[in-house]
Structures are given as structure tokens and as C-alpha cells.
Coordinates of C-alpha atoms and ligand atoms in Angstrom, one line a residue:
M1274 CA -1.3 15.9 -5.1
L1275 CA 2.1 16.5 -6.7
Y1276 CA 5.2 14.8 -5.1
P1277 CA 7.7 17.4 -3.8
Q1278 CA 10.3 18.3 -6.4
A1279 CA 13.4 20.5 -6.3
N1280 CA 14.1 22.1 -9.7
A1281 CA 14.9 25.4 -11.2
A1282 CA 11.7 26.9 -9.9
R1283 CA 11.0 24.9 -6.7
T1284 CA 13.0 24.5 -3.5
I1285 CA 12.7 21.8 -0.9
L1286 CA 13.8 22.0 2.7
D1287 CA 13.8 18.5 4.2
L1288 CA 13.1 18.5 7.9
S1289 CA 14.3 14.9 8.3
G1290 CA 16.6 14.6 11.3
V1291 CA 16.5 14.2 15.0
W1292 CA 13.4 15.8 16.6
D1293 CA 12.2 16.0 20.2
F1294 CA 9.6 13.4 21.1
Q1295 CA 7.2 13.1 24.1
L1296 CA 5.5 9.7 24.1
R1297 CA 2.7 10.9 26.4
E1298 CA 1.7 14.1 28.3
G1299 CA 4.2 14.7 31.1
A1300 CA 6.8 12.2 29.8
P1301 CA 10.3 13.5 29.2
W1302 CA 11.2 14.9 25.8
E1303 CA 13.5 12.4 24.1
P1304 CA 15.4 12.3 20.8
I1305 CA 13.5 10.7 17.9
A1306 CA 14.5 10.1 14.3
V1307 CA 12.2 11.4 11.5
P1308 CA 11.2 9.8 9.3
A1309 CA 10.7 6.5 11.1
S1310 CA 8.1 4.8 13.3
Y1311 CA 8.8 5.8 16.9
N1312 CA 8.0 2.4 18.3
D1313 CA 11.3 0.6 18.0
Q1314 CA 13.6 3.6 18.7
S1315 CA 13.6 3.0 22.5
P1316 CA 13.9 -0.1 24.7
D1317 CA 11.1 1.4 26.8
P1318 CA 8.2 -1.1 26.3
A1319 CA 5.7 1.7 26.4
Y1320 CA 7.0 2.8 22.9
R1321 CA 5.3 -0.3 21.6
S1322 CA 2.4 -0.6 23.9
Y1323 CA 1.2 3.0 24.4
A1324 CA -2.1 4.1 22.8
G1325 CA -2.8 7.8 22.5
V1326 CA -1.4 11.1 21.5
S1327 CA 2.4 11.7 21.2
R1328 CA 4.2 14.9 20.4
Y1329 CA 7.0 15.6 17.9
R1330 CA 8.8 19.0 18.1
T1331 CA 11.4 20.7 16.0
R1332 CA 12.5 24.2 15.1
F1333 CA 13.0 25.4 11.5
T1334 CA 13.8 28.5 9.6
I1335 CA 12.5 29.6 6.3
P1336 CA 15.6 30.8 4.4
A1337 CA 15.4 34.5 3.6
A1338 CA 16.3 33.7 0.0
L1339 CA 12.8 32.2 -0.4
R1340 CA 11.1 35.6 0.1
G1341 CA 8.2 36.0 -2.3
Q1342 CA 7.6 32.3 -2.7
R1343 CA 4.6 30.2 -1.7
I1344 CA 5.7 27.9 1.1
V1345 CA 3.8 24.8 2.2
L1346 CA 4.6 22.3 4.8
R1347 CA 4.2 18.8 3.4
F1348 CA 3.7 15.7 5.5
D1349 CA 4.0 12.5 3.4
A1350 CA 2.1 10.7 6.2
A1351 CA 1.5 11.1 9.9
T1352 CA 0.1 8.0 11.5
H1353 CA -2.8 7.7 12.2
N1354 CA -4.2 11.2 12.9
A1355 CA -2.3 14.4 13.3
R1356 CA -2.7 17.9 14.6
V1357 CA 0.0 20.4 13.6
L1358 CA 0.9 23.5 15.6
L1359 CA 3.2 26.4 14.7
N1360 CA 4.5 28.3 17.7
G1361 CA 1.8 26.6 19.8
E1362 CA -1.0 27.5 17.5
E1363 CA -3.0 24.9 15.5
I1364 CA -2.5 25.3 11.8
G1365 CA -3.9 22.0 10.5
C1366 CA -5.2 18.5 11.2
H1367 CA -5.3 15.3 9.2
R1368 CA -7.2 12.0 9.5
G1369 CA -5.6 8.8 8.2
G1370 CA -2.0 7.7 8.5
F1371 CA -0.8 6.7 5.0
L1372 CA -1.5 9.6 2.7
P1373 CA 0.1 13.1 2.3
F1374 CA -1.3 16.5 3.3
E1375 CA 0.0 20.0 3.0
I1376 CA -0.4 23.1 5.0
D1377 CA 0.1 26.5 3.4
L1378 CA 2.3 28.8 5.5
T1379 CA 1.4 31.9 3.7
G1380 CA 0.4 34.6 6.2
R1381 CA 1.7 32.4 9.1
M1382 CA 5.4 32.7 8.7
A1383 CA 7.6 34.9 6.6
A1384 CA 10.9 34.1 4.9
G1385 CA 13.8 34.5 7.3
E1386 CA 11.7 33.6 10.4
T1387 CA 12.2 30.7 12.7
A1388 CA 9.3 28.8 14.3
V1389 CA 8.7 25.8 16.6
L1390 CA 6.8 23.1 14.8
T1391 CA 4.8 20.6 17.0
V1392 CA 3.0 17.6 15.5
E1393 CA 0.7 15.6 17.7
V1394 CA 0.2 12.1 16.3
D1395 CA -2.5 9.8 17.6
N1396 CA -1.9 6.0 17.1
R1397 CA -5.2 4.9 18.4
I1398 CA -7.2 2.5 16.3
H1399 CA -10.8 1.6 16.7
H1400 CA -14.0 1.1 14.8
G1401 CA -13.8 4.5 13.3
T1402 CA -10.2 4.2 11.9
L1403 CA -8.8 2.5 8.9
P1404 CA -7.1 0.2 9.7
I1405 CA -9.6 -1.0 12.2
G1406 CA -9.0 -1.6 16.0
T1407 CA -11.2 -3.7 18.2
E1408 CA -11.4 -1.6 21.3
G1409 CA -10.8 -4.5 23.6
A1410 CA -13.3 -6.8 22.0
T1411 CA -11.3 -9.5 20.1
A1412 CA -7.7 -9.1 19.2
F1413 CA -6.5 -10.5 15.9
F1414 CA -5.5 -14.1 16.6
G1415 CA -6.0 -13.4 20.3
S1416 CA -7.1 -16.1 22.7
D1417 CA -10.7 -15.2 22.7
N1418 CA -12.4 -17.7 25.0
P1419 CA -15.8 -16.1 24.7
G1420 CA -18.2 -16.4 27.5
I1421 CA -15.7 -17.1 30.3
P1422 CA -16.6 -14.4 32.9
T1423 CA -13.1 -13.6 34.0
V1424 CA -11.9 -13.3 30.4
E1425 CA -14.9 -11.2 29.5
A1426 CA -14.2 -9.0 32.5
G1427 CA -10.6 -8.8 31.4
K1428 CA -11.6 -7.6 28.0
R1429 CA -13.8 -4.8 29.5
R1430 CA -10.8 -3.9 31.6
Q1431 CA -8.7 -3.6 28.5
Q1432 CA -11.2 -1.3 27.1
E1433 CA -11.2 0.9 30.1
R1434 CA -7.4 1.0 30.0
G1435 CA -7.6 2.1 26.4
I1436 CA -5.4 -0.7 25.0
N1437 CA -4.8 -0.6 21.3
L1438 CA -5.9 -3.9 19.8
P1439 CA -5.4 -4.1 16.1
A1440 CA -8.0 -6.1 14.1
F1441 CA -5.2 -6.8 11.6
D1442 CA -2.0 -8.8 11.5
F1443 CA 0.8 -6.3 11.4
F1444 CA 2.3 -4.1 14.1
N1445 CA 0.5 -0.8 14.5
Y1446 CA 3.6 1.3 13.8
A1447 CA 3.0 5.0 14.2
G1448 CA 4.5 8.5 14.1
L1449 CA 6.1 10.6 11.4
Q1450 CA 7.0 7.6 9.3
R1451 CA 7.6 9.5 6.1
P1452 CA 9.4 12.8 5.3
V1453 CA 8.3 16.2 6.4
R1454 CA 9.3 18.9 4.0
L1455 CA 8.9 22.6 3.2
V1456 CA 8.2 23.1 -0.4
A1457 CA 8.6 26.5 -2.0
T1458 CA 7.0 27.3 -5.3
P1459 CA 6.4 30.6 -7.2
K1460 CA 3.2 32.3 -6.0
A1461 CA 1.5 31.4 -9.3
F1462 CA 2.0 27.6 -9.4
I1463 CA 1.1 24.2 -10.8
R1464 CA -1.2 22.5 -8.4
D1465 CA -1.8 19.2 -10.2
I1466 CA -1.1 17.3 -13.4
T1467 CA -3.3 14.4 -14.8
L1468 CA -2.1 12.3 -17.6
V1469 CA -4.0 9.6 -19.5
P1470 CA -1.8 7.8 -22.1
H1471 CA -3.0 5.7 -25.0
L1472 CA -1.1 3.0 -26.9
D1473 CA -1.2 5.0 -30.2
G1474 CA 0.8 7.8 -28.5
R1475 CA -2.0 10.2 -27.6
V1476 CA -1.6 11.5 -24.1
D1477 CA -4.6 13.3 -22.7
F1478 CA -3.7 15.9 -20.1
S1479 CA -5.3 18.3 -17.7
L1480 CA -3.5 20.9 -15.6
D1481 CA -4.6 22.5 -12.4
T1482 CA -2.9 25.8 -11.8
E1483 CA -3.3 28.7 -9.4
G1484 CA -2.8 32.3 -10.7
E1485 CA -2.8 34.0 -14.1
G1486 CA -1.2 32.6 -17.2
E1487 CA -1.3 29.7 -19.6
P1488 CA 0.5 26.5 -18.9
V1489 CA 2.7 24.7 -21.5
I1490 CA 3.3 21.0 -21.5
E1491 CA 6.1 19.2 -23.3
V1492 CA 6.9 15.5 -23.4
L1493 CA 10.5 14.6 -23.1
D1494 CA 12.0 11.3 -24.1
A1495 CA 14.7 9.5 -22.1
D1496 CA 17.4 11.7 -23.7
G1497 CA 15.6 14.9 -22.8
N1498 CA 14.4 15.6 -26.4
C1499 CA 11.0 17.2 -26.7
V1500 CA 8.7 14.9 -28.6
A1501 CA 5.4 16.7 -28.2
R1502 CA 4.2 20.1 -27.0
E1503 CA 0.8 21.7 -26.3
S1504 CA -0.5 24.7 -24.3
G1505 CA -3.6 25.2 -22.3
R1506 CA -5.2 23.5 -19.3
A1507 CA -6.5 20.4 -21.0
G1508 CA -5.9 18.7 -24.3
T1509 CA -4.1 15.9 -26.0
L1510 CA -0.5 15.5 -26.9
L1511 CA 0.7 13.2 -29.6
V1512 CA 3.9 11.2 -29.1
R1513 CA 4.9 9.6 -32.5
E1514 CA 6.2 6.1 -32.5
P1515 CA 5.7 5.8 -28.7
R1516 CA 7.8 3.5 -26.7
L1517 CA 5.7 1.6 -24.3
W1518 CA 6.0 1.1 -20.5
E1519 CA 6.2 -2.7 -20.2
P1520 CA 6.3 -4.6 -16.9
R1521 CA 9.3 -6.9 -16.1
P1522 CA 10.9 -8.6 -18.0
G1523 CA 10.0 -5.9 -20.6
T1524 CA 11.2 -2.4 -20.9
P1525 CA 9.7 0.1 -18.4
F1526 CA 10.2 3.1 -20.7
L1527 CA 9.4 6.4 -19.0
Y1528 CA 8.7 9.8 -20.5
T1529 CA 8.7 13.1 -18.7
A1530 CA 5.9 15.6 -18.9
R1531 CA 7.5 19.0 -18.3
V1532 CA 4.9 21.6 -17.4
T1533 CA 5.8 25.3 -17.4
F1534 CA 3.5 27.9 -15.9
G1535 CA 4.8 31.4 -15.5
E1536 CA 7.8 31.0 -13.2
D1537 CA 6.9 27.5 -12.1
V1538 CA 8.0 24.2 -13.6
Y1539 CA 7.2 20.6 -12.7
E1540 CA 8.5 17.4 -14.3
Q1541 CA 6.1 14.5 -14.0
A1542 CA 7.4 11.0 -15.1
F1543 CA 4.9 8.8 -16.8
G1544 CA 4.7 5.7 -19.0
I1545 CA 2.6 5.0 -22.0
R1546 CA 0.7 1.8 -21.3
E1547 CA -2.9 0.5 -21.1
V1548 CA -4.5 -1.9 -18.7
R1549 CA -7.6 -3.8 -19.4
V1550 CA -9.5 -6.9 -18.4
E1551 CA -10.9 -9.1 -21.2
G1552 CA -12.7 -12.2 -20.2
T1553 CA -10.4 -14.2 -17.9
R1554 CA -7.3 -12.3 -18.9
F1555 CA -5.6 -9.3 -17.4
L1556 CA -4.0 -7.3 -20.3
I1557 CA -1.2 -4.8 -20.1
N1558 CA -0.7 -3.2 -23.5
G1559 CA -3.0 -5.8 -25.0
K1560 CA -0.8 -8.7 -23.8
P1561 CA -1.9 -11.1 -21.1
F1562 CA -0.1 -10.4 -17.8
R1563 CA 0.3 -13.0 -15.1
F1564 CA 0.9 -11.6 -11.7
H1565 CA 3.7 -13.4 -9.9
G1566 CA 5.3 -11.7 -6.9
P1567 CA 5.0 -11.8 -3.1
C1568 CA 2.8 -9.3 -1.2
K1569 CA 4.8 -6.9 1.0
H1570 CA 4.7 -4.8 4.1
E1571 CA 6.6 -1.6 4.9
D1572 CA 8.5 -3.2 7.7
S1573 CA 12.1 -3.4 9.0
A1574 CA 14.2 -3.4 12.1
F1575 CA 14.7 -0.1 13.8
H1576 CA 12.7 1.9 11.2
G1577 CA 9.4 0.0 11.7
R1578 CA 7.2 1.3 8.9
G1579 CA 9.5 4.3 8.3
L1580 CA 10.7 5.2 4.8
D1581 CA 14.0 3.6 4.2
Q1582 CA 15.2 4.1 0.6
C1583 CA 18.0 1.7 1.1
L1584 CA 15.6 -1.0 2.1
N1585 CA 13.3 -0.2 -0.8
V1586 CA 16.1 -0.5 -3.3
T1587 CA 17.3 -3.7 -1.7
D1588 CA 13.8 -5.1 -1.9
I1589 CA 13.3 -4.2 -5.5
H1590 CA 16.7 -5.9 -6.3
L1591 CA 15.4 -9.0 -4.5
F1592 CA 12.3 -8.9 -6.6
R1593 CA 14.4 -9.0 -9.6
W1594 CA 16.5 -11.8 -8.1
L1595 CA 13.2 -13.7 -7.6
H1596 CA 12.0 -12.9 -11.2
A1597 CA 9.0 -11.4 -9.4
N1598 CA 6.9 -8.9 -11.5
C1599 CA 4.5 -7.4 -8.9
F1600 CA 3.3 -6.8 -5.4
R1601 CA 0.2 -5.5 -3.7
T1602 CA 0.7 -2.7 -1.2
S1603 CA -0.8 -4.8 1.6
H1604 CA -2.5 -3.3 3.6
Y1605 CA -2.2 0.5 3.0
P1606 CA -0.8 3.0 0.5
Y1607 CA 3.0 2.9 0.6
A1608 CA 5.5 5.8 0.6
E1609 CA 5.5 7.6 -2.8
E1610 CA 9.2 6.8 -3.4
M1611 CA 8.4 3.1 -3.8
Y1612 CA 6.0 3.7 -6.6
A1613 CA 8.6 5.9 -8.4
L1614 CA 11.1 3.0 -8.1
C1615 CA 8.6 0.5 -9.4
D1616 CA 7.8 2.8 -12.4
R1617 CA 11.5 2.8 -13.2
E1618 CA 12.1 -0.9 -12.6
G1619 CA 8.9 -2.3 -14.3
I1620 CA 7.4 -3.8 -11.1
V1621 CA 3.6 -3.9 -11.3
V1622 CA 1.7 -2.6 -8.2
V1623 CA -1.8 -3.2 -6.9
D1624 CA -2.5 -0.1 -4.7
E1625 CA -4.6 -0.9 -1.6
T1626 CA -6.4 1.4 0.8
P1627 CA -5.9 0.8 4.6
A1628 CA -9.3 -0.8 4.9
V1629 CA -8.1 -3.9 6.7
G1630 CA -9.6 -5.5 9.8
M1631 CA -13.3 -5.3 8.6
W1632 CA -13.9 -8.9 9.2
A1633 CA -16.6 -8.5 11.9
D1634 CA -20.1 -8.5 10.4
E1635 CA -21.1 -5.6 12.5
H1636 CA -18.7 -3.3 10.7
Y1637 CA -21.4 -2.5 8.2
G1638 CA -23.1 -0.5 10.9
W1639 CA -20.0 1.6 11.8
D1640 CA -20.4 4.5 9.5
L1641 CA -17.1 4.3 7.8
A1642 CA -18.2 4.6 4.2
D1643 CA -17.6 8.4 3.8
Y1644 CA -14.2 8.3 5.4
H1645 CA -13.3 5.2 3.3
A1646 CA -14.4 7.1 0.1
E1647 CA -12.3 10.1 1.1
I1648 CA -9.2 7.9 1.6
L1649 CA -9.8 6.3 -1.8
R1650 CA -10.1 9.8 -3.3
Q1651 CA -6.8 10.8 -1.8
M1652 CA -5.0 7.6 -2.8
I1653 CA -6.1 7.8 -6.4
A1654 CA -5.3 11.5 -6.5
R1655 CA -1.8 10.8 -5.3
D1656 CA -1.0 7.7 -7.4
K1657 CA -3.0 8.2 -10.6
N1658 CA -0.1 9.0 -12.9
H1659 CA 2.1 6.0 -11.9
P1660 CA 2.4 3.5 -14.8
C1661 CA 3.3 0.8 -12.2
V1662 CA -0.1 1.0 -10.6
V1663 CA -2.3 -1.3 -12.7
A1664 CA -5.3 -1.8 -10.3
W1665 CA -6.9 -0.5 -7.1
S1666 CA -7.7 -2.6 -4.2
L1667 CA -10.6 -1.3 -2.1
G1668 CA -9.5 -3.2 1.0
N1669 CA -8.4 -6.5 2.5
E1670 CA -10.6 -9.4 3.7
P1671 CA -13.8 -7.8 4.9
S1672 CA -16.7 -10.0 5.9
T1673 CA -18.6 -10.5 2.6
D1674 CA -20.3 -13.8 2.9
V1675 CA -22.4 -13.7 6.1
Y1676 CA -24.5 -10.7 4.9
P1677 CA -23.8 -10.6 1.2
D1678 CA -26.4 -7.8 0.6
K1679 CA -25.0 -5.5 3.3
A1680 CA -21.5 -6.2 1.9
W1681 CA -22.7 -5.2 -1.6
A1682 CA -24.3 -2.1 -0.3
Y1683 CA -21.1 -1.0 1.3
W1684 CA -18.5 -2.0 -1.3
H1685 CA -20.2 -1.6 -4.6
P1686 CA -20.5 2.3 -4.3
L1687 CA -16.7 2.3 -3.5
Y1688 CA -16.1 0.1 -6.6
E1689 CA -18.0 2.6 -8.8
L1690 CA -16.3 5.5 -7.1
A1691 CA -12.9 4.2 -7.9
H1692 CA -13.8 3.9 -11.5
R1693 CA -15.2 7.4 -11.6
L1694 CA -12.2 8.9 -9.7
D1695 CA -9.4 7.3 -11.8
P1696 CA -8.8 9.2 -15.0
Q1697 CA -7.1 6.0 -16.4
N1698 CA -10.1 3.9 -15.3
R1699 CA -7.9 1.0 -14.0
P1700 CA -9.5 -2.3 -13.0
V1701 CA -10.7 -2.5 -9.4
T1702 CA -10.6 -5.3 -6.9
L1703 CA -11.4 -6.1 -3.3
V1704 CA -9.3 -8.8 -1.7
G1705 CA -11.5 -11.7 -0.4
C1706 CA -10.9 -13.7 2.7
Q1707 CA -11.2 -17.5 2.8
N1708 CA -15.0 -17.8 3.2
M1709 CA -18.2 -19.3 2.0
Y1710 CA -17.5 -18.1 -1.5
E1711 CA -20.8 -19.4 -3.0
R1712 CA -22.7 -16.9 -0.8
D1713 CA -20.4 -14.0 -1.7
R1714 CA -21.9 -11.4 -4.1
I1715 CA -19.2 -8.7 -4.1
I1716 CA -15.9 -10.4 -4.6
P1717 CA -17.0 -12.2 -7.8
A1718 CA -18.3 -8.9 -9.1
M1719 CA -14.8 -7.2 -9.1
D1720 CA -13.0 -6.6 -12.4
I1721 CA -10.3 -9.0 -11.3
V1722 CA -10.9 -11.5 -8.5
F1723 CA -8.3 -11.5 -5.7
I1724 CA -8.7 -14.3 -3.2
N1725 CA -6.6 -15.1 -0.1
R1726 CA -6.6 -18.8 0.8
Y1727 CA -4.8 -20.7 3.5
Y1728 CA -5.8 -24.3 2.7
G1729 CA -3.2 -26.5 4.4
W1730 CA -2.2 -23.8 6.9
Y1731 CA -5.1 -22.3 8.9
N1732 CA -7.4 -25.1 7.9
L1733 CA -6.6 -28.7 7.0
S1734 CA -3.3 -27.8 8.7
G1735 CA -0.3 -29.8 7.5
D1736 CA -2.3 -32.1 5.3
L1737 CA -1.3 -30.9 1.9
E1738 CA -3.0 -33.7 0.0
T1739 CA -6.4 -32.8 1.4
A1740 CA -5.7 -29.1 1.2
A1741 CA -5.0 -29.3 -2.5
W1742 CA -8.1 -31.4 -3.0
A1743 CA -10.2 -28.8 -1.3
F1744 CA -8.6 -25.9 -3.2
R1745 CA -9.3 -27.7 -6.5
R1746 CA -12.9 -28.0 -5.5
E1747 CA -13.0 -24.3 -4.9
L1748 CA -11.2 -23.6 -8.2
D1749 CA -13.9 -25.7 -10.0
W1750 CA -16.4 -23.2 -8.7
W1751 CA -14.5 -20.2 -10.0
A1752 CA -13.9 -21.8 -13.4
D1753 CA -17.1 -20.7 -15.0
K1754 CA -17.3 -17.1 -13.5
G1755 CA -15.6 -15.7 -16.6
K1756 CA -13.2 -13.6 -14.5
P1757 CA -9.4 -13.6 -14.0
V1758 CA -8.6 -15.0 -10.6
V1759 CA -5.5 -14.2 -8.7
L1760 CA -4.4 -16.2 -5.6
S1761 CA -3.6 -12.9 -3.8
E1762 CA -2.3 -14.5 -0.5
Y1763 CA -1.2 -18.0 0.5
G1764 CA 1.5 -19.0 2.8
A1765 CA 2.9 -20.9 5.7
D1766 CA 4.8 -19.6 8.8
T1767 CA 8.4 -20.8 8.6
I1768 CA 11.1 -20.5 11.1
A1769 CA 14.3 -19.9 9.1
G1770 CA 16.7 -22.7 9.9
L1771 CA 14.1 -25.1 11.2
H1772 CA 14.4 -28.2 9.1
G1773 CA 12.8 -31.7 9.0
A1774 CA 13.1 -34.7 6.7
A1775 CA 9.4 -34.9 7.2
P1776 CA 8.1 -31.6 5.9
E1777 CA 6.1 -30.6 8.9
M1778 CA 4.6 -27.2 9.6
F1779 CA 7.0 -24.4 10.4
T1780 CA 10.0 -26.1 8.7
E1781 CA 11.5 -24.7 5.6
E1782 CA 10.8 -28.0 3.8
F1783 CA 7.1 -27.6 4.6
Q1784 CA 6.9 -24.1 3.2
V1785 CA 8.3 -25.4 -0.2
A1786 CA 6.0 -28.5 -0.1
Y1787 CA 3.0 -26.2 0.6
Y1788 CA 3.8 -23.9 -2.3
R1789 CA 4.4 -26.8 -4.7
A1790 CA 1.1 -28.3 -3.7
M1791 CA -0.9 -25.1 -4.2
N1792 CA 0.9 -24.0 -7.3
A1793 CA 0.1 -27.4 -8.9
C1794 CA -3.5 -26.5 -8.5
L1795 CA -3.0 -23.1 -10.1
D1796 CA -1.0 -24.4 -13.0
E1797 CA -4.0 -26.5 -14.2
R1798 CA -6.3 -23.5 -14.7
D1799 CA -6.1 -21.0 -17.4
F1800 CA -8.4 -18.5 -15.7
V1801 CA -5.8 -18.1 -13.0
A1802 CA -4.1 -14.8 -13.6
G1803 CA -1.6 -14.9 -10.9
E1804 CA 0.0 -16.0 -7.6
M1805 CA 1.1 -13.7 -4.8
P1806 CA 2.7 -15.6 -1.9
W1807 CA 2.3 -14.2 1.6
N1808 CA 4.7 -12.6 2.4
F1809 CA 7.9 -11.3 0.8
A1810 CA 9.6 -11.1 4.2
D1811 CA 8.9 -11.9 7.9
F1812 CA 7.4 -8.9 9.6
S1813 CA 6.4 -7.5 13.0
T1814 CA 2.9 -8.0 14.4
C1815 CA 1.2 -7.5 17.7
Q1816 CA 1.6 -10.2 20.2
G1817 CA -0.5 -13.3 20.0
P1818 CA -0.4 -17.0 20.6
M1819 CA 0.1 -17.6 16.8
R1820 CA 2.9 -15.1 16.3
A1821 CA 6.4 -16.1 17.5
G1822 CA 8.3 -12.8 17.1
G1823 CA 6.0 -11.7 14.4
N1824 CA 4.6 -13.3 11.2
R1825 CA 7.0 -15.8 9.8
K1826 CA 5.5 -16.4 6.4
G1827 CA 8.2 -14.5 4.6
L1828 CA 10.1 -16.0 1.7
F1829 CA 12.9 -14.0 3.3
T1830 CA 13.7 -13.4 6.9
R1831 CA 13.1 -9.9 8.2
D1832 CA 16.7 -9.1 7.4
R1833 CA 16.2 -10.3 3.9
R1834 CA 18.0 -13.7 3.9
P1835 CA 16.3 -16.2 1.6
K1836 CA 14.6 -19.2 3.0
M1837 CA 14.4 -22.4 0.8
A1838 CA 11.0 -21.2 -0.6
A1839 CA 12.7 -18.0 -2.0
H1840 CA 15.0 -20.3 -4.1
Y1841 CA 12.0 -22.4 -5.1
F1842 CA 10.1 -19.4 -6.4
R1843 CA 13.1 -18.0 -8.0
E1844 CA 13.4 -21.1 -10.2
R1845 CA 9.7 -21.2 -10.9
W1846 CA 9.3 -17.6 -11.9
A1847 CA 12.5 -17.6 -13.9
A1848 CA 11.0 -20.5 -15.9
M1849 CA 7.8 -18.4 -16.4
E1850 CA 9.8 -15.5 -17.6
D1851 CA 11.7 -17.7 -20.1
A1852 CA 8.4 -19.1 -21.4
K1853 CA 7.2 -15.6 -22.1
E1854 CA 10.2 -14.5 -24.1
Ligands
GCB2342 C1 -4.3 -12.8 5.9 C2 -4.2 -11.4 6.0 C3 -2.8 -10.9 6.3 C4 -2.2 -11.9 7.4 C5 -2.1 -13.3 6.8 C6 -1.6 -14.3 7.8 O1 -5.3 -13.3 5.4 O2 -4.6 -10.7 4.9 O3 -2.8 -9.6 6.7 O4 -0.9 -11.5 7.8 O5 -3.4 -13.7 6.5 O6 -0.4 -14.6 7.8 O7 -2.4 -14.8 8.6

């Protein structure tokens, strides 16, 4: 699906602003900012604890000047499920909270008319949603105390009360968290553009259009000069002496594919680069690429998970300050604006579906596979042209070792589907939890192995010597698997400003000592293709006995102040960058 674009042929009407909001049926209508999560916009505790349907409402007018155009309503995301009503009548629904959907207004509203738009968003999570909720069974990091009758009765009571218990470790922010826009195009229009670049300058294209006519595609260089031109719905362009898109610290050179179709025009940025796995190496443009950058969340004060361009730009500047070259979109597809920024700045992205929280073995009986496949399809359709996206992650930390065959039966078809769906055929991974890795079939079968490990934190806590010893034993096991291995999460909760001459858990000194100990293990192995500390910044989570005001594993605080570990990584990654040049 094309990102909304205003140009000579297309008009955008951004509906961002202050809408009316009703948290639950019968509650007063209150002001709410769009886009943003609703949860932190009011001191009313129900804004964070409520589970159910909420309503957003606004009025808009289609300008009379747009007469004769095709007009769609585009939601970049509505979390988690949405029902859209125009003047009280349902015009569309969408399942899943992190990917865009469009509703064509043709025949429903004419230019010059005004309508009331109501969006019902449902924030409930359970065994049938991605991410997964636990329906009162076991909260993530909750005090479980299985078997104690009063506790068990309490859990049933929670279930009856319809409490939202995430099976994942980030706050279940919800609402209209990304822009809502009207997009006007000519009646005959460009529906989709698919580009597959090659290092020799060939760019395969296919164009999906609606209406009569023949499309033309031109490639423009950074100065706007046309360097290749073809017509038709599919074919190959040739860019002579192509400039490649290189990740940081290289040059992320971008071209523009300008497609013209009748009255319609769309400009799609793209980069010429190739991604491949060869033995234990991950190659970008034929050169070994080592991932080094912290995982992220979409998370900040006030906005929650809401799109905040200022925050995104700040974060990417901080990535440059850190000499970081990548992140994973843990644990859901991010707002499209972030990928565009990473294309431009040369930050590599591993794009992840919202399949998180599938750590219970029973989940293989939950009938999620079709929905999961549909999300994968929508994610790849949305992000396929971004040069920054170098791999797909099918999900985070499912149970894969207890029933390795069931895990294989669930995940392997998704692995194959991702390869089939992606026109650029990028490598595919599934992020593995700390587990009995010798029993695991599916994680070692990925194109690139991503493993999350918390030796020294959740296990062997505080004893870094033994933690490193245990991690080395595990790395010995991975050494002959012939795959690139990335430590895709590792970290230690750290309260900014808490210090100790003895580097004990939760101090800033411990966080540095922990990373030094783990990195020493990584540095000894040449099959290790990267390190991705957890997490870039502290972030909000649900309540739990292990979360003091959220997850504190950030290299930065939630307001982006560096802890000692940020300085440590900055030096380490600068040295890696220098060694490369
Ligand atoms: C993990 C999860 C991540 C958590 C992290 C932690 O393994 O993938 O979502 O936030 O550990 O800090 O516990």
C-alpha cells in the first residue's frame, strides 16, 4: 500500500488535531489528541486500565475543489481493532493495530459535503490477537503463585472483570496512534509500485494501476535528473553507474521512481542495494555487515506509542551519536515515517510482526496462523520498497523448544510465506527466547539466527563471571551451525543515577560491567554477526513486581538522557566504525 503523498496530482487532508473521545459507553465525551495513544492523555486511571471499545469522533468536510477525485480515508493504524462509521453508518473494519488500511469514500460522500466520522477502537488483547493477551491467566512477570486457591480464584475474577493482561513487556497503548488522512487521487490512479533493485543498476518494476492507460516510470537521481525511463506495467529499468544505498557509516544514496499514469503521479524513494546471507556472514552489497544498535520501542511521555516526528528525529540523531547502525522494530511494525527516515539516514531495520507473547506452549492450538499470515502479508506489502529494511522478523520469543515439532509446523510455513511474499526476497528470522536451544528446530533453521539472552540478569543474576562462562558454553554450541548469529537482546535494568563502587544490579556501573562481560564473549567469535542491546531507552510497561515505573533497561532514560552504558557503547561502536573504514 502506497504511503500518502501530496504532489501535483494528489491532495492530502490531514485530520490530525483534537477529536472527541469517549473511553467507554456512557462516559462523557472528552478532548483527545490524534495521533497519540489515548492512555496518558488524562489523569483518570481508567485511561490506562480500561479494556474494551472506545470511541473517537470528529467532523470533516471534503473540499469542493476535490470534485471528480477518488477520495479515500487512510488510517495509518488503529489499535488494536477498529470499526469506522460515517454519519453513524459502518463503512469499514480492520483487525490489527500496527498496519494501515483505507476506506474508499466514493459513493458515500461527495466533495463539498461534511460528515461525522466515528472510529471505535478496541484495545482488548487475548489469545486471538497479536500481540497476545492472557485473559487473566498469567500476566507477564506477574506474581503467579499457581495452585494457591485464593490466587487462582482471583485470576478467575480478573477474567470475569475483563482485565487486559498483556503477555508481553510493554504497555498496551491504544487508540488512533498514527495519522488519519483523506487522500485524493485522480479517478484513474496508481495503486501500487514494486521495485527490485540489483547492484548492476537494473531495477525490476511492476505497477498496479486502476483505470485505462499505460504507466510510465522514470528514475530520478538526487538532483532530479532522469537517469532511466520505461513504460508499461512491468519491466526492467537500467540505471548506469548506479550509486548504492549503503548503511551507516556509508552513503545511503536514494533514487526516486516517478510513476505517471494519466493524470496521476507518485514518487517512490528507493535505494539500490542487495542483501544476502552467505555462510556465517550477513552481506549488504556483497560486504559483511555487523549489526550494532539497540532495539527500540515506540514509546514516550504523553504520546505513548503515538507518532512523534520530533522524537523519531531525535532518536535517529542519538543513533548517530552512538555510532549505531541498526534496530529491530521490536515488537510490531513501526510508523511508516520512521522507515523513511532510516532510508535517508542509512540506519538498517529488521522489521517485526506483532507476534509477541506466544511463550505459552498451548498457543499452537489457538488458531492464529491465518491471521498471522495476513499480518505478514500486510507488513511486507507496506514496507517492501524500503532499502533500510534488510530482514523480516516473524515474531519475538515464542515457545520453540518444548514442542519443537509443533513450533516447526507453525513457523516454517510463515518463513516460507515471507520469502514468497517479498519481491526482494530478504532474509527471514524469528527471534528466539532464552531456552533449551539444543531441542530447538526452528530458530537454527532461520536465514540469520537472532537470539535473546539474559545470562547475568534473569538467570545467574549479578554473577557476571558465571554468566559469561555459561554464555560461552552456549556459543560453543552455535559455532558449528554455519549461520550468522546475532545477540538480538541482552540487557540489565538500570536506575539512572543509582551508583555503586561495587557494580551491583540496577546500578549504572553494573549495566556497563554486564555489557563488557557479554561483549567479550561476542568478540571472540567470528560467526557473531551483531549485537543489539535491550533497549535503546527506558519504556512504559504494565505493572508488575519486576517493573519499577516501567522497563529500565534503556541505554537512555525515557526522556533520552544517556546512562553510563550509552557512553560505553558509543566508544565501542565508534571503534568498530573506525576499524571498517
Ligand atoms: C525479552 C523481551 C522484551 C522484554 C525484555 C525484558 O526477552 O523480548 O520484550 O522487554 O526481555 O526486559 O525482560
